[in-house]
């Protein structure tokens, strides 16, 4: 089996080295491209069908939210609204944490607070208490109907290209210390930065053999404060398979194959938009009080998905 795996990964590495979009940087376009009548077709042909990301500078600039959303605006519109906030001592909600008894996949403590209290936590910025609104249940349409018209329920040209509506529209806001650890999603993702910036690291799905994963026991943070926290067992969740390496500080001695992975690093600024294809690994950092929304469109579970799952089972 190891011989077969090594041969497959060797061929895959050789072939992907010849792909032009794995040699160059991520493509960048101006928002004017999205205003052309043939843009949905071009978008699908040039990027979606090839499973290739594209950055659209200024792509979200016309969303009213880009001009309106701020702490002052939210205090006016949402001050007394109850919101679910993820709290962690280290910024990694849904990420790995090492303790004396091992390395665990740890979920955040989720706490209901008023939006005004959430903003105060961000403003005061205390050690070991890192807050992030990051529920991935279409929380914009479920929890923030008061402001959904500022961004819209869909990206119209994307809906035309995918021939479907989004499965979920998510709202993100939090501390600059909040980090989204490396992972992948089974969605076509249109990601929009409304205020601040986001720093991305992307790895293509063809590099799966070079991205180490392990299965971890799941725990959850509880009683997170500035001077203490607990990690408790979460019996409601089975063990999780997760990326074992930190792309910000990779341990090449432990995972030498990771050197073969193609890492693409870039920043999305206020008003920028990213098409992040399904199954691409991604890692995010952000500016303080950064605000973003993203639109998840269900991927096509076609022959490419079958080959990906086969590769995943081998690796």
PDB file of C-alpha atoms in Angstrom:
ATOM      1  CA  UNK A   1       0.000   0.000   0.000  1.00  0.00           C
ATOM      2  CA  UNK A   2       2.847   2.395   0.825  1.00  0.00           C
ATOM      3  CA  UNK A   3       4.363   1.787  -2.617  1.00  0.00           C
ATOM      4  CA  UNK A   4       1.063   2.694  -4.289  1.00  0.00           C
ATOM      5  CA  UNK A   5       0.641   5.777  -2.114  1.00  0.00           C
ATOM      6  CA  UNK A   6       4.180   6.969  -2.794  1.00  0.00           C
ATOM      7  CA  UNK A   7       3.754   6.476  -6.535  1.00  0.00           C
ATOM      8  CA  UNK A   8       0.444   8.359  -6.582  1.00  0.00           C
ATOM      9  CA  UNK A   9       1.789  11.289  -4.572  1.00  0.00           C
ATOM     10  CA  UNK A  10       4.925  11.441  -6.714  1.00  0.00           C
ATOM     11  CA  UNK A  11       2.932  11.601  -9.956  1.00  0.00           C
ATOM     12  CA  UNK A  12       0.521  14.114  -8.460  1.00  0.00           C
ATOM     13  CA  UNK A  13       3.367  16.377  -7.375  1.00  0.00           C
ATOM     14  CA  UNK A  14       4.970  16.206 -10.829  1.00  0.00           C
ATOM     15  CA  UNK A  15       1.714  16.975 -12.626  1.00  0.00           C
ATOM     16  CA  UNK A  16       0.662  19.866 -10.402  1.00  0.00           C
ATOM     17  CA  UNK A  17       4.058  21.497 -10.841  1.00  0.00           C
ATOM     18  CA  UNK A  18       3.170  21.912 -14.522  1.00  0.00           C
ATOM     19  CA  UNK A  19      -0.125  23.681 -13.855  1.00  0.00           C
ATOM     20  CA  UNK A  20       0.301  27.388 -14.517  1.00  0.00           C
ATOM     21  CA  UNK A  21      -2.002  28.432 -11.684  1.00  0.00           C
ATOM     22  CA  UNK A  22       0.187  26.500  -9.244  1.00  0.00           C
ATOM     23  CA  UNK A  23       3.263  28.416 -10.373  1.00  0.00           C
ATOM     24  CA  UNK A  24       1.907  31.965 -10.410  1.00  0.00           C
ATOM     25  CA  UNK A  25       0.204  33.950  -7.678  1.00  0.00           C
ATOM     26  CA  UNK A  26      -3.549  33.893  -7.191  1.00  0.00           C
ATOM     27  CA  UNK A  27      -5.227  35.796 -10.043  1.00  0.00           C
ATOM     28  CA  UNK A  28      -6.493  39.297  -9.290  1.00  0.00           C
ATOM     29  CA  UNK A  29      -9.211  41.184 -11.135  1.00  0.00           C
ATOM     30  CA  UNK A  30     -10.782  44.597 -10.775  1.00  0.00           C
ATOM     31  CA  UNK A  31     -14.452  44.923  -9.884  1.00  0.00           C
ATOM     32  CA  UNK A  32     -15.160  46.228 -13.403  1.00  0.00           C
ATOM     33  CA  UNK A  33     -14.915  42.630 -14.664  1.00  0.00           C
ATOM     34  CA  UNK A  34     -17.929  41.615 -12.588  1.00  0.00           C
ATOM     35  CA  UNK A  35     -20.039  44.331 -14.230  1.00  0.00           C
ATOM     36  CA  UNK A  36     -19.690  42.903 -17.734  1.00  0.00           C
ATOM     37  CA  UNK A  37     -22.705  40.994 -19.114  1.00  0.00           C
ATOM     38  CA  UNK A  38     -20.719  37.813 -19.729  1.00  0.00           C
ATOM     39  CA  UNK A  39     -19.063  37.757 -16.297  1.00  0.00           C
ATOM     40  CA  UNK A  40     -21.082  34.826 -14.793  1.00  0.00           C
ATOM     41  CA  UNK A  41     -20.144  32.626 -17.759  1.00  0.00           C
ATOM     42  CA  UNK A  42     -16.498  33.761 -17.719  1.00  0.00           C
ATOM     43  CA  UNK A  43     -16.323  33.273 -13.956  1.00  0.00           C
ATOM     44  CA  UNK A  44     -17.596  29.724 -14.278  1.00  0.00           C
ATOM     45  CA  UNK A  45     -15.360  28.839 -17.225  1.00  0.00           C
ATOM     46  CA  UNK A  46     -12.136  30.419 -15.994  1.00  0.00           C
ATOM     47  CA  UNK A  47     -12.331  29.757 -12.258  1.00  0.00           C
ATOM     48  CA  UNK A  48     -15.129  27.484 -11.025  1.00  0.00           C
ATOM     49  CA  UNK A  49     -14.700  24.726 -13.615  1.00  0.00           C
ATOM     50  CA  UNK A  50     -10.927  24.770 -13.014  1.00  0.00           C
ATOM     51  CA  UNK A  51     -11.294  24.962  -9.217  1.00  0.00           C
ATOM     52  CA  UNK A  52      -9.038  28.047  -9.176  1.00  0.00           C
ATOM     53  CA  UNK A  53      -9.347  30.990  -6.736  1.00  0.00           C
ATOM     54  CA  UNK A  54      -9.629  34.578  -7.871  1.00  0.00           C
ATOM     55  CA  UNK A  55      -9.354  37.845  -5.949  1.00  0.00           C
ATOM     56  CA  UNK A  56     -11.723  40.615  -7.045  1.00  0.00           C
ATOM     57  CA  UNK A  57     -10.356  43.928  -5.809  1.00  0.00           C
ATOM     58  CA  UNK A  58     -13.238  46.205  -4.881  1.00  0.00           C
ATOM     59  CA  UNK A  59     -15.728  43.438  -5.620  1.00  0.00           C
ATOM     60  CA  UNK A  60     -17.793  44.257  -2.529  1.00  0.00           C
ATOM     61  CA  UNK A  61     -17.372  48.030  -2.702  1.00  0.00           C
ATOM     62  CA  UNK A  62     -21.013  48.728  -3.639  1.00  0.00           C
ATOM     63  CA  UNK A  63     -22.430  46.870  -0.660  1.00  0.00           C
ATOM     64  CA  UNK A  64     -23.929  49.523   1.641  1.00  0.00           C
ATOM     65  CA  UNK A  65     -22.301  47.685   4.550  1.00  0.00           C
ATOM     66  CA  UNK A  66     -18.833  48.746   3.376  1.00  0.00           C
ATOM     67  CA  UNK A  67     -19.728  52.359   4.154  1.00  0.00           C
ATOM     68  CA  UNK A  68     -22.102  51.742   7.068  1.00  0.00           C
ATOM     69  CA  UNK A  69     -20.831  48.923   9.260  1.00  0.00           C
ATOM     70  CA  UNK A  70     -18.801  50.048  12.266  1.00  0.00           C
ATOM     71  CA  UNK A  71     -18.972  49.785  16.052  1.00  0.00           C
ATOM     72  CA  UNK A  72     -21.044  52.973  16.211  1.00  0.00           C
ATOM     73  CA  UNK A  73     -23.474  51.672  13.591  1.00  0.00           C
ATOM     74  CA  UNK A  74     -23.854  48.331  15.357  1.00  0.00           C
ATOM     75  CA  UNK A  75     -24.411  50.033  18.702  1.00  0.00           C
ATOM     76  CA  UNK A  76     -27.252  51.950  17.078  1.00  0.00           C
ATOM     77  CA  UNK A  77     -28.805  48.985  15.272  1.00  0.00           C
ATOM     78  CA  UNK A  78     -27.923  45.970  17.435  1.00  0.00           C
ATOM     79  CA  UNK A  79     -26.905  47.217  20.894  1.00  0.00           C
ATOM     80  CA  UNK A  80     -29.451  45.180  22.896  1.00  0.00           C
ATOM     81  CA  UNK A  81     -29.507  42.185  20.584  1.00  0.00           C
ATOM     82  CA  UNK A  82     -28.375  38.845  22.039  1.00  0.00           C
ATOM     83  CA  UNK A  83     -25.607  37.234  19.988  1.00  0.00           C
ATOM     84  CA  UNK A  84     -23.609  34.032  20.295  1.00  0.00           C
ATOM     85  CA  UNK A  85     -19.917  34.786  20.830  1.00  0.00           C
ATOM     86  CA  UNK A  86     -17.079  32.259  20.658  1.00  0.00           C
ATOM     87  CA  UNK A  87     -14.608  32.700  23.534  1.00  0.00           C
ATOM     88  CA  UNK A  88     -11.116  31.183  23.634  1.00  0.00           C
ATOM     89  CA  UNK A  89      -7.927  31.830  25.620  1.00  0.00           C
ATOM     90  CA  UNK A  90      -5.686  31.640  22.545  1.00  0.00           C
ATOM     91  CA  UNK A  91      -7.741  32.779  19.540  1.00  0.00           C
ATOM     92  CA  UNK A  92      -8.197  29.308  18.073  1.00  0.00           C
ATOM     93  CA  UNK A  93     -11.899  28.515  17.984  1.00  0.00           C
ATOM     94  CA  UNK A  94     -12.186  25.079  16.356  1.00  0.00           C
ATOM     95  CA  UNK A  95      -8.467  24.422  16.570  1.00  0.00           C
ATOM     96  CA  UNK A  96      -5.725  22.432  18.274  1.00  0.00           C
ATOM     97  CA  UNK A  97      -4.437  22.977  21.787  1.00  0.00           C
ATOM     98  CA  UNK A  98      -1.705  21.073  23.570  1.00  0.00           C
ATOM     99  CA  UNK A  99      -2.021  20.223  27.260  1.00  0.00           C
ATOM    100  CA  UNK A 100      -0.153  18.012  29.702  1.00  0.00           C
ATOM    101  CA  UNK A 101      -2.291  15.052  28.631  1.00  0.00           C
ATOM    102  CA  UNK A 102      -1.984  15.484  24.865  1.00  0.00           C
ATOM    103  CA  UNK A 103      -3.094  17.489  21.840  1.00  0.00           C
ATOM    104  CA  UNK A 104      -6.829  18.014  21.424  1.00  0.00           C
ATOM    105  CA  UNK A 105      -9.225  19.582  18.953  1.00  0.00           C
ATOM    106  CA  UNK A 106     -10.948  22.217  21.061  1.00  0.00           C
ATOM    107  CA  UNK A 107     -14.246  23.949  20.391  1.00  0.00           C
ATOM    108  CA  UNK A 108     -14.844  27.454  21.746  1.00  0.00           C
ATOM    109  CA  UNK A 109     -16.979  28.317  24.700  1.00  0.00           C
ATOM    110  CA  UNK A 110     -20.160  29.813  23.261  1.00  0.00           C
ATOM    111  CA  UNK A 111     -21.730  32.557  25.309  1.00  0.00           C
ATOM    112  CA  UNK A 112     -24.863  34.625  24.772  1.00  0.00           C
ATOM    113  CA  UNK A 113     -24.159  38.333  25.279  1.00  0.00           C
ATOM    114  CA  UNK A 114     -25.638  41.613  24.134  1.00  0.00           C
ATOM    115  CA  UNK A 115     -23.960  42.995  21.027  1.00  0.00           C
ATOM    116  CA  UNK A 116     -22.907  46.073  22.993  1.00  0.00           C
ATOM    117  CA  UNK A 117     -21.100  43.824  25.505  1.00  0.00           C
ATOM    118  CA  UNK A 118     -19.345  42.002  22.659  1.00  0.00           C
ATOM    119  CA  UNK A 119     -18.086  45.332  21.294  1.00  0.00           C
ATOM    120  CA  UNK A 120     -16.890  46.315  24.774  1.00  0.00           C
ATOM    121  CA  UNK A 121     -14.900  43.066  25.037  1.00  0.00           C
ATOM    122  CA  UNK A 122     -13.237  43.930  21.723  1.00  0.00           C
ATOM    123  CA  UNK A 123     -12.527  47.499  22.804  1.00  0.00           C
ATOM    124  CA  UNK A 124     -10.996  46.469  26.143  1.00  0.00           C
ATOM    125  CA  UNK A 125      -8.911  43.649  24.600  1.00  0.00           C
ATOM    126  CA  UNK A 126      -7.922  41.624  27.661  1.00  0.00           C
ATOM    127  CA  UNK A 127      -5.283  38.891  27.805  1.00  0.00           C
ATOM    128  CA  UNK A 128      -6.526  35.312  27.427  1.00  0.00           C
ATOM    129  CA  UNK A 129     -10.067  36.394  26.554  1.00  0.00           C
ATOM    130  CA  UNK A 130     -10.532  36.451  22.795  1.00  0.00           C
ATOM    131  CA  UNK A 131     -13.992  36.947  21.328  1.00  0.00           C
ATOM    132  CA  UNK A 132     -15.242  36.165  17.847  1.00  0.00           C
ATOM    133  CA  UNK A 133     -18.657  36.008  16.215  1.00  0.00           C
ATOM    134  CA  UNK A 134     -18.171  33.003  13.972  1.00  0.00           C
ATOM    135  CA  UNK A 135     -21.263  30.778  13.979  1.00  0.00           C
ATOM    136  CA  UNK A 136     -21.454  28.987  10.646  1.00  0.00           C
ATOM    137  CA  UNK A 137     -25.183  28.354  10.539  1.00  0.00           C
ATOM    138  CA  UNK A 138     -26.049  31.167   8.132  1.00  0.00           C
ATOM    139  CA  UNK A 139     -25.984  33.419  11.166  1.00  0.00           C
ATOM    140  CA  UNK A 140     -26.389  36.562   9.052  1.00  0.00           C
ATOM    141  CA  UNK A 141     -29.813  35.469   7.830  1.00  0.00           C
ATOM    142  CA  UNK A 142     -30.715  33.715  11.092  1.00  0.00           C
ATOM    143  CA  UNK A 143     -29.459  36.185  13.697  1.00  0.00           C
ATOM    144  CA  UNK A 144     -28.911  39.548  11.985  1.00  0.00           C
ATOM    145  CA  UNK A 145     -31.972  40.256   9.872  1.00  0.00           C
ATOM    146  CA  UNK A 146     -31.743  43.909  10.933  1.00  0.00           C
ATOM    147  CA  UNK A 147     -28.627  44.397   8.793  1.00  0.00           C
ATOM    148  CA  UNK A 148     -28.922  41.743   6.092  1.00  0.00           C
ATOM    149  CA  UNK A 149     -30.122  44.282   3.512  1.00  0.00           C
ATOM    150  CA  UNK A 150     -26.759  46.045   3.845  1.00  0.00           C
ATOM    151  CA  UNK A 151     -25.102  43.124   2.026  1.00  0.00           C
ATOM    152  CA  UNK A 152     -27.898  41.104   0.434  1.00  0.00           C
ATOM    153  CA  UNK A 153     -28.971  37.483   0.627  1.00  0.00           C
ATOM    154  CA  UNK A 154     -26.799  36.427  -2.330  1.00  0.00           C
ATOM    155  CA  UNK A 155     -24.151  37.519  -4.810  1.00  0.00           C
ATOM    156  CA  UNK A 156     -26.273  37.685  -7.961  1.00  0.00           C
ATOM    157  CA  UNK A 157     -23.569  36.895 -10.509  1.00  0.00           C
ATOM    158  CA  UNK A 158     -22.380  33.976  -8.373  1.00  0.00           C
ATOM    159  CA  UNK A 159     -25.917  32.620  -8.059  1.00  0.00           C
ATOM    160  CA  UNK A 160     -26.240  32.871 -11.839  1.00  0.00           C
ATOM    161  CA  UNK A 161     -22.943  31.039 -12.371  1.00  0.00           C
ATOM    162  CA  UNK A 162     -23.689  28.284  -9.860  1.00  0.00           C
ATOM    163  CA  UNK A 163     -27.379  28.167 -10.853  1.00  0.00           C
ATOM    164  CA  UNK A 164     -28.412  28.072  -7.205  1.00  0.00           C
ATOM    165  CA  UNK A 165     -28.872  30.220  -4.109  1.00  0.00           C
ATOM    166  CA  UNK A 166     -26.391  30.157  -1.219  1.00  0.00           C
ATOM    167  CA  UNK A 167     -26.789  27.437   1.386  1.00  0.00           C
ATOM    168  CA  UNK A 168     -25.592  29.858   4.061  1.00  0.00           C
ATOM    169  CA  UNK A 169     -24.569  33.478   4.540  1.00  0.00           C
ATOM    170  CA  UNK A 170     -22.261  34.021   7.510  1.00  0.00           C
ATOM    171  CA  UNK A 171     -21.241  37.114   9.498  1.00  0.00           C
ATOM    172  CA  UNK A 172     -17.761  37.329  11.021  1.00  0.00           C
ATOM    173  CA  UNK A 173     -16.380  39.908  13.461  1.00  0.00           C
ATOM    174  CA  UNK A 174     -13.745  39.663  16.145  1.00  0.00           C
ATOM    175  CA  UNK A 175     -10.429  40.229  17.824  1.00  0.00           C
ATOM    176  CA  UNK A 176      -7.241  40.437  15.763  1.00  0.00           C
ATOM    177  CA  UNK A 177      -5.901  37.537  17.848  1.00  0.00           C
ATOM    178  CA  UNK A 178      -8.661  35.256  16.559  1.00  0.00           C
ATOM    179  CA  UNK A 179      -7.211  32.806  14.032  1.00  0.00           C
ATOM    180  CA  UNK A 180      -8.999  30.386  11.735  1.00  0.00           C
ATOM    181  CA  UNK A 181      -6.838  27.273  11.662  1.00  0.00           C
ATOM    182  CA  UNK A 182      -6.097  25.483   8.395  1.00  0.00           C
ATOM    183  CA  UNK A 183      -9.089  23.512   7.117  1.00  0.00           C
ATOM    184  CA  UNK A 184     -11.223  22.923   4.032  1.00  0.00           C
ATOM    185  CA  UNK A 185     -14.962  23.162   3.284  1.00  0.00           C
ATOM    186  CA  UNK A 186     -17.274  21.383   0.817  1.00  0.00           C
ATOM    187  CA  UNK A 187     -18.562  24.746  -0.435  1.00  0.00           C
ATOM    188  CA  UNK A 188     -17.893  27.250  -3.179  1.00  0.00           C
ATOM    189  CA  UNK A 189     -17.131  30.316  -1.097  1.00  0.00           C
ATOM    190  CA  UNK A 190     -17.581  33.995  -1.993  1.00  0.00           C
ATOM    191  CA  UNK A 191     -15.783  35.865   0.791  1.00  0.00           C
ATOM    192  CA  UNK A 192     -16.224  39.629   1.269  1.00  0.00           C
ATOM    193  CA  UNK A 193     -14.271  41.888   3.627  1.00  0.00           C
ATOM    194  CA  UNK A 194     -16.518  44.692   4.835  1.00  0.00           C
ATOM    195  CA  UNK A 195     -14.088  46.478   7.161  1.00  0.00           C
ATOM    196  CA  UNK A 196     -10.443  45.940   8.073  1.00  0.00           C
ATOM    197  CA  UNK A 197      -8.451  43.194   6.375  1.00  0.00           C
ATOM    198  CA  UNK A 198      -8.019  39.412   6.290  1.00  0.00           C
ATOM    199  CA  UNK A 199      -4.749  37.582   5.654  1.00  0.00           C
ATOM    200  CA  UNK A 200      -5.192  34.283   3.819  1.00  0.00           C
ATOM    201  CA  UNK A 201      -3.010  31.242   3.315  1.00  0.00           C
ATOM    202  CA  UNK A 202      -4.372  28.839   0.685  1.00  0.00           C
ATOM    203  CA  UNK A 203      -3.242  25.352  -0.321  1.00  0.00           C
ATOM    204  CA  UNK A 204      -4.803  23.579  -3.340  1.00  0.00           C
ATOM    205  CA  UNK A 205      -6.640  20.280  -2.811  1.00  0.00           C
ATOM    206  CA  UNK A 206      -4.160  18.449  -5.042  1.00  0.00           C
ATOM    207  CA  UNK A 207      -1.609  19.009  -2.270  1.00  0.00           C
ATOM    208  CA  UNK A 208      -3.634  16.846   0.100  1.00  0.00           C
ATOM    209  CA  UNK A 209      -0.845  14.205   0.379  1.00  0.00           C
ATOM    210  CA  UNK A 210       1.559  16.859   1.675  1.00  0.00           C
ATOM    211  CA  UNK A 211      -0.785  18.366   4.292  1.00  0.00           C
ATOM    212  CA  UNK A 212      -0.569  16.192   7.419  1.00  0.00           C
ATOM    213  CA  UNK A 213      -3.749  15.354   9.288  1.00  0.00           C
ATOM    214  CA  UNK A 214      -4.459  13.431  12.469  1.00  0.00           C
ATOM    215  CA  UNK A 215      -7.522  12.359  14.397  1.00  0.00           C
ATOM    216  CA  UNK A 216      -7.994  14.211  17.680  1.00  0.00           C
ATOM    217  CA  UNK A 217     -10.236  13.818  20.677  1.00  0.00           C
ATOM    218  CA  UNK A 218     -12.673  16.722  20.941  1.00  0.00           C
ATOM    219  CA  UNK A 219     -12.825  19.004  23.951  1.00  0.00           C
ATOM    220  CA  UNK A 220     -14.510  22.320  24.613  1.00  0.00           C
ATOM    221  CA  UNK A 221     -13.409  25.457  26.433  1.00  0.00           C
ATOM    222  CA  UNK A 222     -15.435  26.427  29.492  1.00  0.00           C
ATOM    223  CA  UNK A 223     -15.282  29.303  31.972  1.00  0.00           C
ATOM    224  CA  UNK A 224     -12.875  31.310  29.827  1.00  0.00           C
ATOM    225  CA  UNK A 225     -11.666  34.392  31.729  1.00  0.00           C
ATOM    226  CA  UNK A 226      -8.522  36.501  31.728  1.00  0.00           C
ATOM    227  CA  UNK A 227      -6.775  34.249  34.273  1.00  0.00           C
ATOM    228  CA  UNK A 228      -8.203  30.760  33.776  1.00  0.00           C
ATOM    229  CA  UNK A 229     -10.037  28.359  31.509  1.00  0.00           C
ATOM    230  CA  UNK A 230     -11.036  24.716  31.411  1.00  0.00           C
ATOM    231  CA  UNK A 231     -10.923  22.128  28.631  1.00  0.00           C
ATOM    232  CA  UNK A 232     -13.702  19.597  29.153  1.00  0.00           C
ATOM    233  CA  UNK A 233     -14.679  16.515  27.184  1.00  0.00           C
ATOM    234  CA  UNK A 234     -17.393  17.031  24.588  1.00  0.00           C
ATOM    235  CA  UNK A 235     -19.222  13.715  24.345  1.00  0.00           C
ATOM    236  CA  UNK A 236     -21.680  15.107  21.797  1.00  0.00           C
ATOM    237  CA  UNK A 237     -18.975  15.220  19.112  1.00  0.00           C
ATOM    238  CA  UNK A 238     -16.987  12.301  17.730  1.00  0.00           C
ATOM    239  CA  UNK A 239     -13.239  12.496  17.185  1.00  0.00           C
ATOM    240  CA  UNK A 240     -12.210  14.998  14.505  1.00  0.00           C
ATOM    241  CA  UNK A 241      -9.665  14.606  11.725  1.00  0.00           C
ATOM    242  CA  UNK A 242      -7.794  17.919  11.469  1.00  0.00           C
ATOM    243  CA  UNK A 243      -4.732  19.484   9.881  1.00  0.00           C
ATOM    244  CA  UNK A 244      -1.814  18.721  12.192  1.00  0.00           C
ATOM    245  CA  UNK A 245       0.590  21.456  11.063  1.00  0.00           C
ATOM    246  CA  UNK A 246       0.566  25.195  11.691  1.00  0.00           C
ATOM    247  CA  UNK A 247       1.412  27.000   8.411  1.00  0.00           C
ATOM    248  CA  UNK A 248       2.601  30.001  10.422  1.00  0.00           C
ATOM    249  CA  UNK A 249       5.236  27.881  12.152  1.00  0.00           C
ATOM    250  CA  UNK A 250       5.598  24.595  10.261  1.00  0.00           C
ATOM    251  CA  UNK A 251       7.571  21.788  11.866  1.00  0.00           C
ATOM    252  CA  UNK A 252       9.458  20.484   8.829  1.00  0.00           C
ATOM    253  CA  UNK A 253      11.408  18.006  10.935  1.00  0.00           C
ATOM    254  CA  UNK A 254       8.181  16.285  11.897  1.00  0.00           C
ATOM    255  CA  UNK A 255       6.375  16.862   8.577  1.00  0.00           C
ATOM    256  CA  UNK A 256       9.030  17.176   5.822  1.00  0.00           C
ATOM    257  CA  UNK A 257       6.496  16.483   3.038  1.00  0.00           C
ATOM    258  CA  UNK A 258       4.806  19.811   3.808  1.00  0.00           C
ATOM    259  CA  UNK A 259       7.676  21.514   1.964  1.00  0.00           C
ATOM    260  CA  UNK A 260       6.083  20.250  -1.270  1.00  0.00           C
ATOM    261  CA  UNK A 261       2.791  22.026  -0.597  1.00  0.00           C
ATOM    262  CA  UNK A 262       2.024  25.199  -2.572  1.00  0.00           C
ATOM    263  CA  UNK A 263       1.192  28.008  -0.147  1.00  0.00           C
ATOM    264  CA  UNK A 264      -0.478  31.150  -1.482  1.00  0.00           C
ATOM    265  CA  UNK A 265      -0.454  34.157   0.844  1.00  0.00           C
ATOM    266  CA  UNK A 266      -2.334  37.402   0.267  1.00  0.00           C
ATOM    267  CA  UNK A 267      -4.405  40.077   1.969  1.00  0.00           C
ATOM    268  CA  UNK A 268      -8.025  40.997   1.312  1.00  0.00           C
ATOM    269  CA  UNK A 269      -8.700  44.628   2.173  1.00  0.00           C
ATOM    270  CA  UNK A 270     -11.907  46.492   2.859  1.00  0.00           C
ATOM    271  CA  UNK A 271     -14.282  46.080  -0.084  1.00  0.00           C
ATOM    272  CA  UNK A 272     -12.363  43.163  -1.624  1.00  0.00           C
ATOM    273  CA  UNK A 273     -13.876  39.814  -2.552  1.00  0.00           C
ATOM    274  CA  UNK A 274     -12.436  36.317  -2.947  1.00  0.00           C
ATOM    275  CA  UNK A 275     -13.726  33.267  -4.760  1.00  0.00           C
ATOM    276  CA  UNK A 276     -12.415  30.379  -2.653  1.00  0.00           C
ATOM    277  CA  UNK A 277     -13.117  27.089  -4.438  1.00  0.00           C
ATOM    278  CA  UNK A 278     -14.408  24.027  -2.654  1.00  0.00           C
ATOM    279  CA  UNK A 279     -11.917  21.779  -0.854  1.00  0.00           C
ATOM    280  CA  UNK A 280      -9.056  24.313  -0.878  1.00  0.00           C
ATOM    281  CA  UNK A 281      -7.268  24.429   2.473  1.00  0.00           C
ATOM    282  CA  UNK A 282      -7.405  27.899   4.001  1.00  0.00           C
ATOM    283  CA  UNK A 283      -6.022  29.657   7.083  1.00  0.00           C
ATOM    284  CA  UNK A 284      -7.061  33.175   8.133  1.00  0.00           C
ATOM    285  CA  UNK A 285      -5.823  36.007  10.313  1.00  0.00           C
ATOM    286  CA  UNK A 286      -7.389  39.453  10.583  1.00  0.00           C
ATOM    287  CA  UNK A 287      -7.143  43.029  11.750  1.00  0.00           C
ATOM    288  CA  UNK A 288      -8.796  44.019  15.019  1.00  0.00           C
ATOM    289  CA  UNK A 289     -12.599  44.290  14.770  1.00  0.00           C
ATOM    290  CA  UNK A 290     -12.461  43.122  11.163  1.00  0.00           C
ATOM    291  CA  UNK A 291     -15.914  42.488   9.690  1.00  0.00           C
ATOM    292  CA  UNK A 292     -16.609  40.032   6.882  1.00  0.00           C
ATOM    293  CA  UNK A 293     -19.439  38.088   5.305  1.00  0.00           C
ATOM    294  CA  UNK A 294     -19.259  34.989   3.171  1.00  0.00           C
ATOM    295  CA  UNK A 295     -21.669  33.154   0.911  1.00  0.00           C
ATOM    296  CA  UNK A 296     -21.514  29.363   0.840  1.00  0.00           C
ATOM    297  CA  UNK A 297     -22.780  27.695  -2.330  1.00  0.00           C
ATOM    298  CA  UNK A 298     -23.007  23.914  -2.258  1.00  0.00           C
ATOM    299  CA  UNK A 299     -20.304  22.279  -4.385  1.00  0.00           C
ATOM    300  CA  UNK A 300     -21.001  19.847  -7.202  1.00  0.00           C
ATOM    301  CA  UNK A 301     -20.305  16.309  -6.026  1.00  0.00           C
ATOM    302  CA  UNK A 302     -19.009  15.202  -9.402  1.00  0.00           C
ATOM    303  CA  UNK A 303     -16.153  13.044 -10.664  1.00  0.00           C
ATOM    304  CA  UNK A 304     -13.537  15.456  -9.275  1.00  0.00           C
ATOM    305  CA  UNK A 305     -15.011  14.958  -5.828  1.00  0.00           C
ATOM    306  CA  UNK A 306     -14.853  11.174  -6.272  1.00  0.00           C
ATOM    307  CA  UNK A 307     -11.163  11.346  -7.165  1.00  0.00           C
ATOM    308  CA  UNK A 308     -10.513  13.666  -4.239  1.00  0.00           C
ATOM    309  CA  UNK A 309     -12.191  11.276  -1.796  1.00  0.00           C
ATOM    310  CA  UNK A 310     -10.169   8.406  -3.227  1.00  0.00           C
ATOM    311  CA  UNK A 311      -6.966  10.383  -2.696  1.00  0.00           C
ATOM    312  CA  UNK A 312      -8.106  11.287   0.810  1.00  0.00           C
ATOM    313  CA  UNK A 313      -8.708   7.635   1.688  1.00  0.00           C
ATOM    314  CA  UNK A 314      -5.234   6.669   0.459  1.00  0.00           C
ATOM    315  CA  UNK A 315      -3.513   9.466   2.351  1.00  0.00           C
TER     316      UNK A 315
END
